[in-house]
Short mmCIF file of C-alpha atoms and ligand atoms in Angstrom, two decimals:
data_model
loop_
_atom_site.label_atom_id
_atom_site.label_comp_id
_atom_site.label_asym_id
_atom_site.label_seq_id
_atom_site.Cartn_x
_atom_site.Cartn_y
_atom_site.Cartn_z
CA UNK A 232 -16.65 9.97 -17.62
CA UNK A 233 -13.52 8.73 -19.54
CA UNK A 234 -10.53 9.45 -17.61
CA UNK A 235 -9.17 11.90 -20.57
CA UNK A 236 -11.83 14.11 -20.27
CA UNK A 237 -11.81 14.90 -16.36
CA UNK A 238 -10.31 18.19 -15.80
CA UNK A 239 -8.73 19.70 -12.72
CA UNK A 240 -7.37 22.99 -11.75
CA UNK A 241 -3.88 24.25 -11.80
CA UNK A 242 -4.52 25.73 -8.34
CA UNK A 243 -5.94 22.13 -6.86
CA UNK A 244 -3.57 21.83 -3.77
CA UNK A 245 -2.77 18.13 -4.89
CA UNK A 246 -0.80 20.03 -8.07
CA UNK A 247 0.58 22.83 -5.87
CA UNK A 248 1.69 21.11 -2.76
CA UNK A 249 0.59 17.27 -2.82
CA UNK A 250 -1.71 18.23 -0.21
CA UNK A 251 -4.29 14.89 -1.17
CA UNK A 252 -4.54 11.35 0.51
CA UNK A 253 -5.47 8.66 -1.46
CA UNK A 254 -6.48 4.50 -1.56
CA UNK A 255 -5.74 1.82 -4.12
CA UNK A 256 -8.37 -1.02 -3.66
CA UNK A 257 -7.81 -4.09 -5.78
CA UNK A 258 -10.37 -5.99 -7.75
CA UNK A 259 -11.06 -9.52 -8.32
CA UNK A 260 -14.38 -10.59 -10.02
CA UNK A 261 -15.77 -7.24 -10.08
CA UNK A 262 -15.38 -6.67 -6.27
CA UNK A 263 -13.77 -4.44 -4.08
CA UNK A 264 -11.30 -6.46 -1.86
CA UNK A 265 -10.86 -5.12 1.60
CA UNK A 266 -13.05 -2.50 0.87
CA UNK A 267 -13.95 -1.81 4.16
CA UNK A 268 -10.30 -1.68 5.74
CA UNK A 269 -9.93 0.72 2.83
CA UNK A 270 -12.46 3.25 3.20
CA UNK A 271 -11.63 3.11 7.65
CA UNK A 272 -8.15 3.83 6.46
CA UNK A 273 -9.05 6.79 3.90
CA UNK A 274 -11.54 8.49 6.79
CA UNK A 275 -8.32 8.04 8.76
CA UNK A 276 -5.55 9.61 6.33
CA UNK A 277 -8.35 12.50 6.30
CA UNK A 278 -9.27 13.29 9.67
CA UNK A 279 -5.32 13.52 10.04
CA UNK A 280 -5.05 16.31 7.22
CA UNK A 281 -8.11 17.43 8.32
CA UNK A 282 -10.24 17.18 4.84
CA UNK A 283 -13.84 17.18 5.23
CA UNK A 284 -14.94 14.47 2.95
CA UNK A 285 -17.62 12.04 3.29
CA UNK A 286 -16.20 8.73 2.71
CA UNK A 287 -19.80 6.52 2.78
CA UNK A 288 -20.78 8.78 -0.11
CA UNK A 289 -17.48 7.99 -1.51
CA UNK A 290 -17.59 4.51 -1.02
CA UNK A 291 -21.20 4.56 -2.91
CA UNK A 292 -19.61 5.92 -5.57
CA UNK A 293 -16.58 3.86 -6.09
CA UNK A 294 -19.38 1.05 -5.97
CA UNK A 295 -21.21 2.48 -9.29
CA UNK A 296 -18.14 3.63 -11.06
CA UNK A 297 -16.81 -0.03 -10.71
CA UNK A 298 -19.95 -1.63 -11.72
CA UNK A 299 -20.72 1.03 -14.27
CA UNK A 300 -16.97 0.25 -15.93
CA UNK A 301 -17.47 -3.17 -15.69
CA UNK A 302 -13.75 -3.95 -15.18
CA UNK A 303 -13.22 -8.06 -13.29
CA UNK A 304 -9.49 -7.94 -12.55
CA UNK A 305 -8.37 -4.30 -11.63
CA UNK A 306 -7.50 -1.68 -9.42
CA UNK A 307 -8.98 1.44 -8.06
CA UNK A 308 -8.18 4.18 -7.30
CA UNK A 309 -9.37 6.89 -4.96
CA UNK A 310 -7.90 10.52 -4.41
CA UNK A 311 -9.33 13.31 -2.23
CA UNK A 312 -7.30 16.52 -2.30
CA UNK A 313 -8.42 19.84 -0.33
CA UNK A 314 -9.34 21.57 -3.30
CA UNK A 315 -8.81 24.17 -5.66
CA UNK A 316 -7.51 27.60 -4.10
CA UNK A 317 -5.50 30.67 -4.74
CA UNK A 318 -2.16 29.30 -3.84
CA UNK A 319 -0.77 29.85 -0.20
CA UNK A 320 0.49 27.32 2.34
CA UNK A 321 -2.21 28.05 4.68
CA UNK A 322 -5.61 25.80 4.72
CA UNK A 323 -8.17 27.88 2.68
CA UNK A 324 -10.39 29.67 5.02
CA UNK A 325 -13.05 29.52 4.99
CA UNK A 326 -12.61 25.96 3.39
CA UNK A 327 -13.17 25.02 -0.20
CA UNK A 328 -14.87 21.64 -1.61
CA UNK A 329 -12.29 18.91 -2.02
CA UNK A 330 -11.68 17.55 -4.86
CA UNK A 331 -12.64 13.94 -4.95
CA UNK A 332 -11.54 11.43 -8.18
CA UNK A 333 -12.17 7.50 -8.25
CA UNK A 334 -10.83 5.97 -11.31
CA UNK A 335 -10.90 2.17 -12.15
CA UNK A 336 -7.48 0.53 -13.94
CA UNK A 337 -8.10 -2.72 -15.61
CA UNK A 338 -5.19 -5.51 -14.79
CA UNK A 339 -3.71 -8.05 -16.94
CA UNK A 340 -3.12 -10.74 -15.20
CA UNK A 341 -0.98 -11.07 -11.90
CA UNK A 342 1.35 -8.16 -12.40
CA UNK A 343 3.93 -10.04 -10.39
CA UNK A 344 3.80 -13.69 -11.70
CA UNK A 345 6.72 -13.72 -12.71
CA UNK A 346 8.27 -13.42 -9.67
CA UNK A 347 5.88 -15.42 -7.83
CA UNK A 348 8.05 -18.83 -7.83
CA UNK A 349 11.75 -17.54 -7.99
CA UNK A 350 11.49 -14.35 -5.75
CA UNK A 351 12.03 -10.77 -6.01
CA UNK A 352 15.32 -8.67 -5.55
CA UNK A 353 15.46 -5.81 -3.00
CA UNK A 354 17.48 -2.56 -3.40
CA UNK A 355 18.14 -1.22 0.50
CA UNK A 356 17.60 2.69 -0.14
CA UNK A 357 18.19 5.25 2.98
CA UNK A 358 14.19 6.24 3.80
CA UNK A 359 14.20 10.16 4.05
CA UNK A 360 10.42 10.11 3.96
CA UNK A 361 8.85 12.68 6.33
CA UNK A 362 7.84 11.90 9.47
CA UNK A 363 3.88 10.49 8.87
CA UNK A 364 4.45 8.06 6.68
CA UNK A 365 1.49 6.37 8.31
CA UNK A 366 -0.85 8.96 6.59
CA UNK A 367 -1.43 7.35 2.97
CA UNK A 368 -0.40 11.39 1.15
CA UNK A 369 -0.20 11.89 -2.60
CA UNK A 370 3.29 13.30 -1.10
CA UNK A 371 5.21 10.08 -2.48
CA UNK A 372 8.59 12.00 -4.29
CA UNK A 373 10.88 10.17 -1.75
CA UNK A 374 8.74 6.78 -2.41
CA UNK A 375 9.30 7.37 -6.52
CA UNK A 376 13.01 8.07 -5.92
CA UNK A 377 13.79 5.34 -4.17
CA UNK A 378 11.50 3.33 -6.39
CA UNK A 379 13.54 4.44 -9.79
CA UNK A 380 17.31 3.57 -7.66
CA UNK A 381 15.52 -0.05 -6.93
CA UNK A 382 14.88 0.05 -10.86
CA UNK A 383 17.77 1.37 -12.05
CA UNK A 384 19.88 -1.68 -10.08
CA UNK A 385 17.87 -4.12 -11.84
CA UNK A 386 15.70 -4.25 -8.73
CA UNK A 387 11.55 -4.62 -7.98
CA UNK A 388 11.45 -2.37 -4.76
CA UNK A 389 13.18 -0.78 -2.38
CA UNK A 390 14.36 -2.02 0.76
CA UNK A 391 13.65 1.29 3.44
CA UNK A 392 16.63 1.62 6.19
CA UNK A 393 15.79 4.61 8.41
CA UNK A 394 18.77 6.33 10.02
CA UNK A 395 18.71 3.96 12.95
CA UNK A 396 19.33 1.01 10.64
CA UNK A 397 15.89 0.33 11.24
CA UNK A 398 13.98 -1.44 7.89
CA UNK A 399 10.87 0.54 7.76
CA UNK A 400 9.21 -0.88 4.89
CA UNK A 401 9.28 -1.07 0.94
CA UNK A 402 8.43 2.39 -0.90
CA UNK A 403 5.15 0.90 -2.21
CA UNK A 404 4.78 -2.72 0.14
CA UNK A 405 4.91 -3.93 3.44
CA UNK A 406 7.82 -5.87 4.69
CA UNK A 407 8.18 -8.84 7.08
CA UNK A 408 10.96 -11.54 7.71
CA UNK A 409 10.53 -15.26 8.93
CA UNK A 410 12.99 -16.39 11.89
CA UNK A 411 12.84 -20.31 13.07
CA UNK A 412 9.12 -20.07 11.40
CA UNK A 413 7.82 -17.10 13.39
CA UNK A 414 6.70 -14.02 11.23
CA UNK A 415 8.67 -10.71 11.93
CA UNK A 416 6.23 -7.78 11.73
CA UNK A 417 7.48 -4.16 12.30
CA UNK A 418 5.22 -2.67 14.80
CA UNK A 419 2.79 0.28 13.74
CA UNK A 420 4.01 3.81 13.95
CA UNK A 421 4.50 7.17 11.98
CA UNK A 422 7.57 5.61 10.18
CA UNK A 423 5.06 3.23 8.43
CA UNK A 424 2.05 2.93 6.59
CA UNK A 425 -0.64 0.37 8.21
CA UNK A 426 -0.98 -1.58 5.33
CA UNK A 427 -4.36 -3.35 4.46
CA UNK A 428 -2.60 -6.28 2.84
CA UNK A 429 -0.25 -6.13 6.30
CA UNK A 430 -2.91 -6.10 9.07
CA UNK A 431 -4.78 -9.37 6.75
CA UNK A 432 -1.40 -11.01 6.86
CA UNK A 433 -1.36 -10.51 10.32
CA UNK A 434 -4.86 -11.87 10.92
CA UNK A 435 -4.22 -14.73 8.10
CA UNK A 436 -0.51 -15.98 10.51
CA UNK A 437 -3.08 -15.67 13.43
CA UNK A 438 -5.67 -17.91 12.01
CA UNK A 439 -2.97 -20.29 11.00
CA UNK A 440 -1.10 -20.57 14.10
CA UNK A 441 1.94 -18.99 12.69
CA UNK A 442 3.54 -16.66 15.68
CA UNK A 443 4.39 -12.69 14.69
CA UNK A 444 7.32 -11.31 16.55
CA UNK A 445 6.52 -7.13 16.16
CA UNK A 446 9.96 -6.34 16.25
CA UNK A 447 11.94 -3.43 14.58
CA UNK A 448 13.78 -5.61 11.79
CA UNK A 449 17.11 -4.13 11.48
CA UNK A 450 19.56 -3.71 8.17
CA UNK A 451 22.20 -6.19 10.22
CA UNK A 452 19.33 -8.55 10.74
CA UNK A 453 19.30 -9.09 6.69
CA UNK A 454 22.09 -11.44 7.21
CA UNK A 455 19.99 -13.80 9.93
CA UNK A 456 16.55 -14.00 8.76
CA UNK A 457 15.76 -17.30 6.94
CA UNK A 458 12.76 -15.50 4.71
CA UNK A 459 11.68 -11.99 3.99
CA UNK A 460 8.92 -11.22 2.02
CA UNK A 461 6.44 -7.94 0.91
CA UNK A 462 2.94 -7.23 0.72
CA UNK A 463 0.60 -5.00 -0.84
CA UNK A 464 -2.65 -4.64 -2.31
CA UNK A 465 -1.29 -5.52 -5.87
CA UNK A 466 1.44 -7.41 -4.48
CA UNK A 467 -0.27 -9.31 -2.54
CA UNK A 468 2.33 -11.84 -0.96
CA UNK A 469 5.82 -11.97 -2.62
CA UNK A 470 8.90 -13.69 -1.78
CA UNK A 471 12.32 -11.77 -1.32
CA UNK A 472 15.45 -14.40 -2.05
CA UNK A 473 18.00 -11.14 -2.72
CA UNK A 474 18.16 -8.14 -0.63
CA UNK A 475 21.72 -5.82 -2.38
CA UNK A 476 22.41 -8.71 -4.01
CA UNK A 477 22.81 -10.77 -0.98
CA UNK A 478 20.80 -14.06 -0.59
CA UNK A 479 18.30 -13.72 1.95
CA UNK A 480 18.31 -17.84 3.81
CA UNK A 481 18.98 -20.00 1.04
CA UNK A 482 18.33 -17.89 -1.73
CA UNK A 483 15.09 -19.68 -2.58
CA UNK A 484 11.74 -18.29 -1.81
CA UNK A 485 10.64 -20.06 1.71
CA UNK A 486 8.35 -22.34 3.04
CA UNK A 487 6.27 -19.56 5.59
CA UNK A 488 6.17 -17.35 2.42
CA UNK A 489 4.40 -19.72 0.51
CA UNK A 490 2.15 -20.87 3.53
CA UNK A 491 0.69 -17.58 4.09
CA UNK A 492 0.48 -16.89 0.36
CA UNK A 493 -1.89 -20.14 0.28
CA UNK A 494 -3.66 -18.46 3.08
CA UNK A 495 -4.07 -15.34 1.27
CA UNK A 496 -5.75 -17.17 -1.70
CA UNK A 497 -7.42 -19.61 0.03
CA UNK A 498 -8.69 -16.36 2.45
CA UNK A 499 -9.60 -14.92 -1.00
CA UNK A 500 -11.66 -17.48 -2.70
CA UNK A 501 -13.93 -17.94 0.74
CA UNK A 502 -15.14 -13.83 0.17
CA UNK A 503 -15.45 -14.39 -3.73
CA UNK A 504 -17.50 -17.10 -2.65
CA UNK A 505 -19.17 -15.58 0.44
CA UNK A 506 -20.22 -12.33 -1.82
CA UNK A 507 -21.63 -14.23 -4.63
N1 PLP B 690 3.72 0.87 2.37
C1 PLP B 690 3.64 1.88 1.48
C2 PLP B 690 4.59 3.02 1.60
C3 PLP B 690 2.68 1.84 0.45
O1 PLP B 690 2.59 2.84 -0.42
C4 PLP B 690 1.82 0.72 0.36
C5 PLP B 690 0.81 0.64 -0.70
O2 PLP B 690 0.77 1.39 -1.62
C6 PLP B 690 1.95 -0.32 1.29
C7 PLP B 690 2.90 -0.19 2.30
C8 PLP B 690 1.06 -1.51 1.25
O3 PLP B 690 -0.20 -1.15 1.72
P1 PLP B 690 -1.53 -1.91 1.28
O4 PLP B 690 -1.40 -3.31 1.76
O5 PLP B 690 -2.60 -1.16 1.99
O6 PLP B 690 -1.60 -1.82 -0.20
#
């Protein structure tokens, strides 16, 4: 149905308390990209919360609702909240149906080209997120916040520093920095979300025989690294040349950077051409 016309409660949990996970999937030439990553990492975010959803039927779904809209270049996206219930903080017992929405968003073009050959700038913005950021929650208020400061400096993203100086990730991308060529990876916990772009970028430096240091990249390390750069699923690969204003290596989006976003392409084309 067209997205105007879908209707949901004033007492769906997502509205009353953000109590929802959700997915963004991007697609290229009508397909789903990572779809399976995706849909391991939804039944994931909801065994945590504890929804009962059935993600295969889900996934069935978002497979007619993207053919059906016949949108190439896009995004989808994928929310299941617990439902609609009298309000209280509790879990509603016994349990009612969650909600479930899957909506497709045409893109224009590479959001990001712009940035693609001169590099992004980085706002570093204290990360008061709660403490399961690896669950992927509607709860994103902090993410927003620190999203809008990143904006309102003239920046892309945020730069996350947890208390312990410790640079978490971005509020809507991965993060890694490059040291004498060898990829620095922060290692998964609850501070971070396992990223689908991420864990491919890990797999893509693998294949390429580019090493990945998991180390906890601190805010004092800024000042050392030679390259930092983001991922996402919209993002994809992008370089960071200015983190507070501060070069990051020469200032100039780096050689690794562009290596693994070759890799991410070329990785790319092979499944457009593999699925054909
Ligand atoms: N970290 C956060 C907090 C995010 O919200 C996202 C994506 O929205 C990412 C990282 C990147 O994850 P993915 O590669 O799965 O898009």
């Amino acid at each position: 149905m067209p997205l105007d016309d879908v209707r949901v409660s004033v007492l769906d949990r997502a509205f009353m308390f953000g109590d929802a996970v959700y997915e963004v999937i991007r697609v290229y030439s009508g397909r789903a990209f990572l779809r399976g990553p995706h849909m391991d990492r939804l039944r994931r975010s909801l065994k945590e919360i504890r929804i009962n959803a059935d993600v295969d039927r889900i996934d069935a779904r978002m497979g007619e609702t993207l053919s059906r809209s016949g949108v190439a270049e896009g995004m989808v996206y994928i929310q299941v909240t617990r439902g609609a219930a009298p309000r209280r903080h509790q879990f509603p017992d016994p349990p009612v149906p969650p909600n479930e929405l899957i909506y497709i968003e045409p893109l224009d073009g590479d959001p990001y080209d712009h940035l693609r050959e001169n590099g992004a700038s980085l706002l570093t913005v204290p990360d008061f997120r709660w403490g399961r950021c690896d669950i992927k929650s509607v709860n994103l208020l902090a993410n927003c916040m620190a999203a809008q400061q990143a904006k309102a400096a003239g920046c892309l993203e945020a730069l996350l520093i947890a208390e312990d100086g410790t640079v978490t990730e971005g509020s809507h991308t991965s993060a890694f920095g490059v040291k004498d060529g060898k990829v620095i990876a922060s290692p998964l916990d609850e501070r971070i979300l396992p990223g689908i772009t991420r864990a491919l970028m890990l797999e893509l430096c693998r294949r390429a025989g580019v090493e990945v240091v998991q180390h906890r990249m601190q805010q004092s390390d800024l000042t050392q690294i030679d390259e930092l750069f983001l991922t996402g699923t919209t993002s994809e690969v992008l370089p960071v040349t200015k983190v507070d204003d501060k070069p990051i290596g020469t200032g100039r989006p780096g050689p690794v950077t562009a290596r693994l976003y070759e890799a991410y392409h070329a990785h790319l084309q092979d499944w457009l051409k593999e699925s054909d």
